[in-house]
Short mmCIF file of C-alpha atoms and ligand atoms in Angstrom, two decimals:
data_model
loop_
_atom_site.label_atom_id
_atom_site.label_comp_id
_atom_site.label_asym_id
_atom_site.label_seq_id
_atom_site.Cartn_x
_atom_site.Cartn_y
_atom_site.Cartn_z
CA MET Q 8 8.86 -0.57 27.47
CA ASN Q 9 10.52 -3.68 28.95
CA MET Q 10 14.15 -4.69 28.39
CA ALA Q 11 13.48 -7.28 25.66
CA ALA Q 12 11.29 -4.89 23.70
CA LEU Q 13 13.85 -2.16 24.21
CA GLY Q 14 16.59 -4.46 22.91
CA SER Q 15 14.61 -5.34 19.79
CA TYR Q 16 13.71 -1.72 19.21
CA PHE Q 17 17.38 -0.77 19.55
CA LEU Q 18 18.38 -3.43 17.03
CA ASP Q 19 15.82 -2.10 14.52
CA LEU Q 20 17.17 1.37 15.07
CA VAL Q 21 20.76 0.24 14.50
CA TYR Q 22 19.70 -1.52 11.28
CA SER Q 23 17.92 1.59 10.14
CA PHE Q 24 21.06 3.66 10.67
CA THR Q 25 23.47 1.20 9.16
CA ASN Q 26 21.07 -0.12 6.49
CA CYS Q 27 23.39 -3.05 6.27
CA MET Q 28 23.99 -6.22 8.19
CA VAL Q 29 27.56 -6.88 7.14
CA CYS Q 30 28.83 -4.87 10.08
CA PHE Q 31 27.49 -7.60 12.33
CA PRO Q 32 29.74 -10.59 12.88
CA SER Q 33 27.08 -12.92 11.49
CA SER Q 34 23.74 -12.20 9.84
CA PRO Q 35 20.87 -12.41 12.32
CA GLN Q 36 18.31 -15.11 11.69
CA LEU Q 37 14.68 -15.49 12.58
CA LYS Q 38 12.03 -18.14 12.25
CA ILE Q 39 8.57 -17.69 10.81
CA ASN Q 40 6.49 -20.77 11.52
CA SER Q 41 9.56 -23.02 11.74
CA ARG Q 42 11.01 -21.71 8.50
CA SER Q 43 14.40 -19.98 8.98
CA PHE Q 44 15.37 -16.70 7.37
CA LYS Q 45 18.62 -14.80 7.34
CA ILE Q 46 18.13 -11.03 7.60
CA LEU Q 47 20.26 -9.40 4.92
CA ARG Q 48 19.43 -5.68 5.15
CA LEU Q 49 16.81 -3.08 5.88
CA LEU Q 50 14.75 -2.16 2.80
CA GLY Q 51 12.60 0.59 4.27
CA GLU Q 52 10.65 1.71 7.26
CA GLY Q 53 7.31 3.24 8.08
CA GLY Q 54 5.62 4.47 11.25
CA PHE Q 55 5.57 1.26 13.30
CA SER Q 56 7.13 -1.07 10.79
CA TYR Q 57 10.42 -2.10 9.31
CA VAL Q 58 10.82 -3.99 6.03
CA TYR Q 59 13.83 -6.29 5.71
CA LEU Q 60 15.34 -8.20 2.83
CA VAL Q 61 15.54 -11.79 4.06
CA GLN Q 62 16.76 -15.06 2.62
CA ASP Q 63 15.22 -18.47 3.19
CA THR Q 64 18.12 -20.50 4.59
CA SER Q 65 16.83 -23.72 3.00
CA ASN Q 66 16.77 -22.55 -0.62
CA GLN Q 67 18.40 -19.07 -0.69
CA GLN Q 68 15.19 -17.49 -2.01
CA LEU Q 69 14.83 -13.78 -1.26
CA PHE Q 70 11.76 -12.22 0.37
CA ALA Q 71 10.73 -8.95 1.93
CA LEU Q 72 9.75 -9.30 5.57
CA LYS Q 73 7.55 -6.64 7.09
CA LYS Q 74 7.87 -6.45 10.86
CA ILE Q 75 5.06 -4.53 12.52
CA ARG Q 76 5.43 -3.65 16.18
CA CYS Q 77 2.23 -3.80 18.17
CA PRO Q 78 3.15 -2.40 21.57
CA PHE Q 79 -0.39 -1.60 22.62
CA GLY Q 80 -1.92 -5.09 22.80
CA GLN Q 81 -4.89 -6.55 20.99
CA GLU Q 82 -6.04 -3.38 19.28
CA SER Q 83 -2.75 -2.76 17.51
CA VAL Q 84 -2.42 -6.49 16.64
CA ALA Q 85 -5.89 -6.36 15.06
CA LEU Q 86 -4.77 -3.38 12.99
CA ALA Q 87 -1.66 -5.20 11.76
CA LEU Q 88 -3.67 -8.34 11.02
CA LYS Q 89 -6.13 -6.25 9.06
CA GLU Q 90 -3.24 -5.61 6.70
CA VAL Q 91 -2.53 -9.37 6.48
CA GLU Q 92 -6.17 -9.99 5.66
CA ALA Q 93 -6.10 -7.38 2.93
CA TYR Q 94 -3.15 -9.18 1.29
CA THR Q 95 -5.22 -12.35 0.95
CA LEU Q 96 -8.40 -10.65 -0.18
CA PHE Q 97 -7.40 -9.78 -3.74
CA SER Q 98 -5.04 -12.67 -4.34
CA PRO Q 99 -4.27 -13.65 -7.03
CA HIS Q 100 -4.10 -10.37 -8.97
CA PRO Q 101 -1.19 -9.51 -11.26
CA ASN Q 102 -0.99 -5.94 -9.96
CA ILE Q 103 -1.64 -6.37 -6.23
CA ILE Q 104 0.89 -7.65 -3.72
CA HIS Q 105 0.04 -10.86 -1.85
CA SER Q 106 1.50 -12.20 1.34
CA ILE Q 107 3.29 -15.54 1.44
CA ASP Q 108 3.11 -16.20 5.16
CA TYR Q 109 2.70 -14.39 8.43
CA SER Q 110 2.99 -14.94 12.11
CA VAL Q 111 2.35 -13.16 15.37
CA ALA Q 112 5.17 -13.33 17.89
CA SER Q 113 4.73 -12.73 21.58
CA ASP Q 114 7.14 -10.92 23.76
CA LYS Q 115 7.77 -13.32 26.65
CA SER Q 116 8.38 -10.56 29.15
CA ASP Q 117 5.55 -8.27 28.04
CA PRO Q 118 2.27 -10.08 27.34
CA GLN Q 119 0.82 -6.87 25.92
CA ALA Q 120 3.45 -6.42 23.22
CA LYS Q 121 3.30 -8.41 19.99
CA THR Q 122 5.14 -8.32 16.70
CA VAL Q 123 3.42 -9.25 13.46
CA TYR Q 124 5.69 -10.56 10.69
CA ILE Q 125 4.44 -10.58 7.11
CA LEU Q 126 6.46 -12.40 4.47
CA LEU Q 127 6.11 -10.79 1.03
CA PRO Q 128 7.61 -11.33 -2.41
CA TYR Q 129 10.75 -9.22 -2.81
CA TYR Q 130 10.73 -6.64 -5.61
CA ARG Q 131 14.36 -5.85 -6.33
CA ARG Q 132 13.58 -2.98 -8.70
CA GLY Q 133 12.06 -0.93 -5.93
CA ASN Q 134 9.04 1.34 -6.36
CA LEU Q 135 7.84 4.20 -8.55
CA GLN Q 136 9.23 6.74 -6.06
CA ASP Q 137 12.70 5.19 -6.50
CA MET Q 138 12.29 5.63 -10.28
CA ILE Q 139 11.19 9.26 -9.80
CA ASN Q 140 14.26 9.87 -7.62
CA ALA Q 141 16.54 8.27 -10.21
CA ASN Q 142 14.99 10.48 -12.92
CA LEU Q 143 15.61 13.60 -10.84
CA VAL Q 144 19.23 12.64 -10.16
CA ASN Q 145 19.99 11.62 -13.76
CA HIS Q 146 17.91 14.39 -15.42
CA THR Q 147 15.92 11.76 -17.24
CA LYS Q 148 12.20 11.15 -17.53
CA PHE Q 149 9.84 8.24 -17.94
CA PRO Q 150 9.17 7.31 -21.55
CA GLU Q 151 5.51 8.39 -21.71
CA ARG Q 152 4.07 5.25 -23.18
CA ARG Q 153 5.86 3.06 -20.67
CA LEU Q 154 4.65 5.31 -17.87
CA MET Q 155 1.06 5.14 -19.04
CA VAL Q 156 1.24 1.33 -19.29
CA LEU Q 157 2.47 1.23 -15.69
CA PHE Q 158 -0.31 3.64 -14.73
CA LEU Q 159 -2.88 1.42 -16.42
CA GLY Q 160 -1.69 -1.51 -14.28
CA VAL Q 161 -2.24 0.55 -11.12
CA CYS Q 162 -5.74 1.45 -12.37
CA ARG Q 163 -6.47 -2.25 -12.87
CA ALA Q 164 -5.32 -3.02 -9.34
CA LEU Q 165 -7.69 -0.35 -8.09
CA LYS Q 166 -10.53 -1.76 -10.17
CA ALA Q 167 -10.15 -5.04 -8.25
CA MET Q 168 -10.51 -3.08 -5.00
CA HIS Q 169 -13.20 -0.61 -6.05
CA GLN Q 170 -15.32 -3.39 -7.54
CA TYR Q 171 -14.41 -6.28 -5.25
CA LYS Q 172 -16.83 -9.20 -5.51
CA VAL Q 173 -17.54 -11.06 -2.28
CA LYS Q 174 -16.31 -14.66 -2.42
CA GLY Q 175 -18.34 -17.60 -1.11
CA PRO Q 176 -17.41 -18.91 2.32
CA PRO Q 177 -14.28 -20.89 1.42
CA GLY Q 178 -13.67 -23.83 3.69
CA GLY Q 179 -17.32 -24.05 4.63
CA ALA Q 180 -19.01 -23.84 7.97
CA GLY Q 181 -16.17 -25.52 9.86
CA SER Q 182 -13.75 -22.77 9.17
CA GLN Q 183 -16.37 -20.14 9.87
CA ASN Q 184 -16.75 -21.68 13.30
CA LYS Q 185 -13.01 -21.50 13.72
CA ALA Q 186 -13.18 -17.87 12.72
CA LYS Q 187 -15.66 -17.25 15.47
CA LYS Q 188 -13.52 -19.20 17.92
CA VAL Q 189 -10.44 -17.12 17.25
CA ARG Q 190 -12.49 -13.96 17.51
CA LYS Q 191 -13.82 -15.12 20.85
CA GLU Q 192 -10.38 -16.10 22.05
CA ALA Q 193 -8.95 -12.81 20.99
CA ALA Q 194 -11.82 -10.96 22.62
CA ARG Q 195 -11.24 -12.89 25.84
CA GLY Q 196 -7.71 -11.60 25.76
CA ASP Q 197 -6.45 -15.13 25.16
CA ALA Q 198 -4.28 -13.81 22.40
CA ASP Q 199 -1.77 -16.62 22.65
CA ALA Q 200 -4.40 -19.23 21.75
CA ALA Q 201 -5.50 -17.15 18.81
CA GLU Q 202 -1.92 -16.73 17.81
CA ALA Q 203 -1.16 -20.42 18.00
CA MET Q 204 -4.12 -21.08 15.73
CA GLU Q 205 -3.02 -18.48 13.24
CA MET Q 206 0.46 -19.93 13.15
CA ARG Q 207 -0.87 -23.47 12.65
CA ALA Q 208 -3.07 -22.23 9.84
CA SER Q 209 -0.15 -20.47 8.30
CA ARG Q 210 1.97 -23.61 8.49
CA ARG Q 211 -0.75 -25.71 6.87
CA HIS Q 212 -1.02 -23.15 4.13
CA ARG Q 213 2.70 -23.23 3.49
CA GLU Q 214 2.80 -26.99 3.37
CA GLY Q 215 -0.03 -26.85 0.87
CA ASP Q 216 -2.10 -29.51 2.63
CA ASP Q 217 -5.07 -27.39 3.49
CA GLU Q 218 -5.04 -24.32 1.34
CA GLU Q 219 -8.79 -23.80 1.32
CA GLU Q 220 -8.98 -23.87 5.04
CA MET Q 221 -6.19 -21.34 5.34
CA GLU Q 222 -8.03 -18.96 3.07
CA ALA Q 223 -11.01 -19.12 5.33
CA GLU Q 224 -8.93 -18.98 8.48
CA PRO Q 225 -9.82 -15.92 10.45
CA LEU Q 226 -7.03 -13.50 10.50
CA MET Q 227 -8.58 -11.22 13.05
CA GLU Q 228 -11.68 -9.56 14.23
CA ALA Q 229 -11.66 -8.38 10.74
CA GLU Q 230 -12.87 -4.98 9.71
CA VAL Q 231 -12.19 -6.02 6.15
CA THR Q 232 -14.07 -9.34 6.14
CA MET Q 233 -16.75 -8.25 8.55
CA SER Q 234 -17.62 -5.46 6.17
CA GLN Q 235 -18.77 -8.20 3.76
CA GLU Q 236 -21.39 -9.55 6.14
CA GLY Q 237 -24.86 -9.48 4.62
CA ILE Q 238 -23.52 -9.37 1.07
CA ALA Q 239 -24.23 -12.51 -0.96
CA PRO Q 240 -21.32 -14.21 -2.75
CA GLY Q 241 -20.72 -12.40 -6.01
CA GLY Q 242 -22.17 -9.16 -4.62
CA GLU Q 243 -20.04 -6.03 -4.72
CA ARG Q 244 -18.19 -4.79 -1.65
CA ALA Q 245 -16.06 -1.80 -2.63
CA TYR Q 246 -12.78 -1.03 -0.88
CA ALA Q 247 -10.66 2.09 -1.14
CA HIS Q 248 -6.88 1.76 -0.86
CA ARG Q 249 -6.56 5.26 0.65
CA ASP Q 250 -2.78 5.60 0.33
CA ILE Q 251 -2.04 5.57 -3.37
CA LYS Q 252 1.35 7.21 -3.97
CA PRO Q 253 4.49 6.41 -5.98
CA GLY Q 254 6.17 4.81 -2.92
CA ASN Q 255 3.38 2.25 -2.73
CA VAL Q 256 3.73 1.00 -6.29
CA MET Q 257 6.48 -1.60 -6.60
CA ILE Q 258 7.92 -2.59 -9.97
CA ALA Q 259 7.97 -6.31 -10.76
CA ASP Q 260 11.15 -7.92 -12.03
CA ASP Q 261 10.02 -7.59 -15.68
CA GLY Q 262 10.25 -3.79 -15.26
CA LYS Q 263 6.80 -3.35 -16.79
CA THR Q 264 4.34 -4.62 -14.20
CA PRO Q 265 3.31 -2.33 -11.35
CA ILE Q 266 2.41 -3.99 -8.05
CA LEU Q 267 0.21 -2.03 -5.69
CA MET Q 268 1.29 -2.58 -2.10
CA ASP Q 269 0.91 -1.35 1.47
CA LEU Q 270 -2.67 -2.45 2.03
CA GLY Q 271 -2.62 -1.35 5.67
CA SER Q 272 -4.84 1.61 4.88
CA LEU Q 273 -7.51 -0.36 2.95
CA ALA Q 274 -11.08 0.41 4.05
CA PRO Q 275 -14.62 -0.44 2.96
CA SER Q 276 -16.23 2.21 0.80
CA PRO Q 277 -18.40 4.30 0.67
CA THR Q 278 -18.56 5.90 4.10
CA PRO Q 279 -21.60 8.14 4.58
CA ILE Q 280 -20.62 10.83 7.07
CA THR Q 281 -23.66 10.78 9.30
CA SER Q 282 -22.36 12.76 12.26
CA ARG Q 283 -19.77 15.31 13.25
CA SER Q 284 -17.91 12.75 15.35
CA LEU Q 285 -17.69 10.35 12.38
CA ALA Q 286 -16.44 13.24 10.22
CA LEU Q 287 -13.63 13.90 12.70
CA GLN Q 288 -12.83 10.21 13.00
CA VAL Q 289 -12.53 9.81 9.20
CA GLN Q 290 -10.42 12.95 9.03
CA ASP Q 291 -8.08 11.65 11.77
CA THR Q 292 -7.74 8.26 10.09
CA ALA Q 293 -6.91 9.97 6.80
CA ALA Q 294 -4.29 12.10 8.54
CA GLU Q 295 -2.73 8.89 9.88
CA HIS Q 296 -2.99 6.66 6.81
CA SER Q 297 -3.13 8.81 3.68
CA THR Q 298 0.06 10.62 2.73
CA MET Q 299 -0.63 14.36 2.74
CA PRO Q 300 0.60 15.48 -0.73
CA TYR Q 301 -1.48 12.67 -2.26
CA ARG Q 302 -4.54 13.03 -0.01
CA ALA Q 303 -7.90 14.06 -1.55
CA PRO Q 304 -9.41 17.43 -0.52
CA GLU Q 305 -12.56 15.84 0.93
CA LEU Q 306 -10.33 14.09 3.51
CA PHE Q 307 -8.74 17.34 4.72
CA ASP Q 308 -12.05 18.80 5.76
CA VAL Q 309 -14.62 16.03 6.12
CA LYS Q 310 -18.12 17.46 5.98
CA THR Q 311 -21.08 16.01 7.86
CA GLY Q 312 -23.63 14.79 5.33
CA SER Q 313 -21.00 14.06 2.67
CA ILE Q 314 -19.96 10.62 1.40
CA ILE Q 315 -16.34 9.54 1.27
CA ASP Q 316 -15.82 6.94 -1.42
CA THR Q 317 -13.34 5.39 -3.83
CA LYS Q 318 -12.90 8.73 -5.62
CA VAL Q 319 -10.24 9.51 -2.99
CA ASP Q 320 -8.03 6.98 -4.81
CA ILE Q 321 -8.71 8.60 -8.19
CA TRP Q 322 -7.41 11.90 -6.81
CA SER Q 323 -4.29 10.17 -5.46
CA LEU Q 324 -3.78 8.50 -8.85
CA GLY Q 325 -3.81 11.94 -10.49
CA CYS Q 326 -1.18 13.15 -8.01
CA THR Q 327 0.87 9.99 -8.61
CA LEU Q 328 0.83 10.41 -12.39
CA TYR Q 329 1.81 14.08 -12.05
CA ALA Q 330 4.66 13.12 -9.69
CA CYS Q 331 5.97 10.65 -12.27
CA LEU Q 332 5.85 13.34 -14.95
CA VAL Q 333 7.19 16.26 -12.94
CA GLY Q 334 9.11 14.77 -9.98
CA LYS Q 335 6.82 15.64 -7.06
CA SER Q 336 3.17 15.83 -6.12
CA PRO Q 337 1.34 18.75 -7.82
CA PHE Q 338 0.55 20.28 -4.43
CA GLU Q 339 4.06 19.97 -3.07
CA ALA Q 340 5.21 21.69 -6.25
CA ARG Q 341 2.62 24.45 -5.96
CA SER Q 342 3.06 25.10 -2.24
CA GLU Q 343 6.84 25.33 -2.73
CA GLU Q 344 6.26 27.73 -5.61
CA THR Q 345 3.81 29.99 -3.82
CA GLY Q 346 4.96 29.52 -0.22
CA GLY Q 347 1.35 28.68 0.65
CA SER Q 348 0.34 25.73 2.80
CA LEU Q 349 -0.10 22.37 1.16
CA SER Q 350 -3.63 21.91 2.50
CA ILE Q 351 -4.76 25.30 1.15
CA CYS Q 352 -3.38 24.34 -2.29
CA VAL Q 353 -5.20 20.96 -2.14
CA LEU Q 354 -8.51 22.41 -0.93
CA GLY Q 355 -8.41 25.11 -3.61
CA GLY Q 356 -7.32 22.68 -6.34
CA ASP Q 357 -4.38 25.05 -6.83
CA TRP Q 358 -1.79 23.27 -9.01
CA ARG Q 359 -0.43 23.44 -12.55
CA PHE Q 360 2.03 21.87 -14.91
CA PRO Q 361 5.52 23.46 -14.95
CA ASP Q 362 5.03 24.72 -18.52
CA GLU Q 363 1.78 26.50 -17.65
CA GLY Q 364 1.28 29.87 -16.00
CA PRO Q 365 3.58 32.92 -16.06
CA GLN Q 366 6.77 30.91 -16.68
CA ARG Q 367 5.18 29.27 -19.70
CA GLY Q 368 7.25 30.87 -22.48
CA LYS Q 369 10.57 30.16 -20.80
CA GLN Q 370 9.73 26.60 -19.86
CA LYS Q 371 8.27 25.72 -23.26
CA ALA Q 372 11.69 26.38 -24.80
CA ASN Q 373 12.72 22.79 -24.33
CA ALA Q 374 10.21 20.92 -26.46
CA GLU Q 375 11.65 17.55 -25.40
CA ASP Q 376 10.46 18.18 -21.86
CA ALA Q 377 6.90 18.82 -22.99
CA ILE Q 378 4.25 16.49 -21.65
CA THR Q 379 1.77 15.21 -24.23
CA ASP Q 380 -1.61 16.94 -23.89
CA THR Q 381 -3.60 13.71 -23.66
CA VAL Q 382 -1.42 12.59 -20.74
CA LYS Q 383 -1.91 15.96 -19.01
CA GLU Q 384 -5.63 15.59 -19.52
CA VAL Q 385 -5.62 12.34 -17.49
CA VAL Q 386 -4.12 14.26 -14.55
CA ARG Q 387 -6.64 17.09 -14.96
CA LYS Q 388 -9.58 14.68 -14.94
CA CYS Q 389 -8.40 13.00 -11.72
CA LEU Q 390 -7.67 16.27 -9.93
CA LYS Q 391 -11.20 17.66 -9.83
CA VAL Q 392 -11.86 19.02 -6.35
CA GLU Q 393 -15.46 17.80 -6.56
CA PRO Q 394 -15.26 13.96 -6.24
CA SER Q 395 -18.30 13.32 -8.46
CA GLU Q 396 -16.54 15.11 -11.34
CA ARG Q 397 -13.63 12.65 -11.24
CA PRO Q 398 -13.90 9.58 -13.46
CA ASP Q 399 -14.60 6.25 -11.79
CA VAL Q 400 -12.04 3.51 -12.25
CA ASP Q 401 -13.76 2.04 -15.35
CA ASP Q 402 -13.90 5.44 -17.05
CA LEU Q 403 -10.29 6.07 -16.14
CA ILE Q 404 -9.15 2.74 -17.55
CA SER Q 405 -10.80 3.42 -20.90
CA ILE Q 406 -9.39 6.98 -20.98
CA VAL Q 407 -5.88 5.64 -20.29
CA GLU Q 408 -6.23 2.87 -22.87
CA ASP Q 409 -7.17 5.50 -25.48
CA VAL Q 410 -4.22 7.68 -24.46
CA ILE Q 411 -1.82 4.72 -24.79
CA ALA Q 412 -3.23 3.85 -28.22
CA GLY Q 413 -2.49 7.41 -29.37
CA LEU Q 414 1.09 7.57 -28.04
CA PRO Q 415 4.04 6.68 -30.26
CA GLU Q 416 6.21 3.72 -29.26
CA ASP Q 417 8.95 4.80 -26.84
CA GLY Q 418 12.39 5.06 -28.41
CA SER Q 419 14.10 2.42 -26.30
CA GLU Q 420 12.19 0.10 -24.04
CA ASP Q 421 14.31 0.32 -20.93
CA SER Q 422 13.89 -2.96 -19.14
N1 ATP C 528 8.00 -6.43 -1.18
C1 ATP C 528 8.93 -5.50 -1.14
N2 ATP C 528 10.03 -5.59 -1.91
C2 ATP C 528 10.99 -4.64 -1.86
N3 ATP C 528 10.95 -3.55 -1.06
C3 ATP C 528 9.88 -3.40 -0.26
C4 ATP C 528 8.82 -4.36 -0.25
N4 ATP C 528 7.88 -3.95 0.63
C5 ATP C 528 8.33 -2.81 1.15
N5 ATP C 528 9.53 -2.46 0.64
C6 ATP C 528 10.31 -1.27 0.98
O1 ATP C 528 9.99 -0.87 2.30
C7 ATP C 528 9.41 0.45 2.32
C8 ATP C 528 8.32 0.52 3.40
O2 ATP C 528 7.28 -0.42 3.09
P1 ATP C 528 5.76 -0.17 3.39
O3 ATP C 528 5.27 0.99 2.58
O4 ATP C 528 5.03 -1.45 3.25
O5 ATP C 528 5.84 0.22 4.92
P2 ATP C 528 4.91 1.18 5.73
O6 ATP C 528 5.34 1.06 7.13
O7 ATP C 528 3.48 0.83 5.46
O8 ATP C 528 5.29 2.58 5.12
P3 ATP C 528 4.42 3.87 4.81
O9 ATP C 528 4.88 4.85 5.84
O10 ATP C 528 4.84 4.23 3.40
O11 ATP C 528 2.97 3.53 4.90
C9 ATP C 528 8.92 0.66 0.90
O12 ATP C 528 8.89 1.98 0.50
C10 ATP C 528 9.93 -0.15 0.07
O13 ATP C 528 11.06 0.66 -0.17
#
């Protein structure tokens, strides 16, 4: 790692420790496509990324800025840009995050290293995991109806992904040619030219003078878009999110609308597992992208001849709903209880609600803590070890709508 990269890495590390910028004499600033932002604080971090709260210096508007380090050249840039592409794919959707702008910055002293910045709307209420944590600390729980309405929103976001309809070529042939050009440039290793084009496109988009063209602008040698090749406009091209978990569901400012985020793990679906090497590759990708306590059993031990499809998300939804009801994933809960490994619990479908099993009598004592049977049934349906026994997203939506219709209004609608 060169000195500049080391310096930037160190700064990120300091931010992550301090989680606050006030200890610096003045707030650091950065520019995304000639627009200036003041970095206010670190919101969160993932494997190779940091998410900052930033403020547009021209109008004080707040945004979240995801900074993805790509130290390994074109391949890691393509991966980060795949995430950018995913943000534009489903936009606009009320329950899926969209990106506002992005840019790729070069490191002057290391031509290999790049940093991808993605500007996102800022959700001040945090995510479902933050709400779960608050419930655990305050000994409170989600009002069931409100929870199921949130859950329904997540299901609707997934419907848009699982049943994505291919759009026509926006921007026409011209922009398709540009797409090819950037791909060629990137392939030639002329990443700076590709980058300059992306930044110009981004600027045009922001200024609103060429929105169509921006939509069609190539974001990368795109796994996501390329997977649509050969499918006529209007035809279905399913995608699986592959990392559904409470931490990836933000809560909009109205307190009622869930926003599915972190589209970095999005992948075309289904994937027929035609060889042992593909099985291992899919398993490795799952280990990298899908959070273990929420990961479907078929991804722990990928079998040659099987098909991995969108049912992996239905499993993760079941785990997410359980976590909202109980405080942690069903398999974390069970492996802590039994001392067994998490993967064995997942593969065996070994989980239960806290008021079931040997402790039942004792735990049932507090009727207020009881989870409504119809809500439990939603979890049970999603957590079938055999993927084909899980409902698809349409079935799940109608099940959840029926459950909501049968639930009493929550006492106080906490906004
Ligand atoms: N738009 C946003 N508004 C507010 N907070 C956000 C936003 N985006 C991300 N965050 C915060 O940053 C954290 C990390 O974001 P994100 O999940 O996108 O990063 P990641 O590197 O992909 O992490 P993961 O390891 O979970 O995949 C989130 O859990 C959340 O707390």
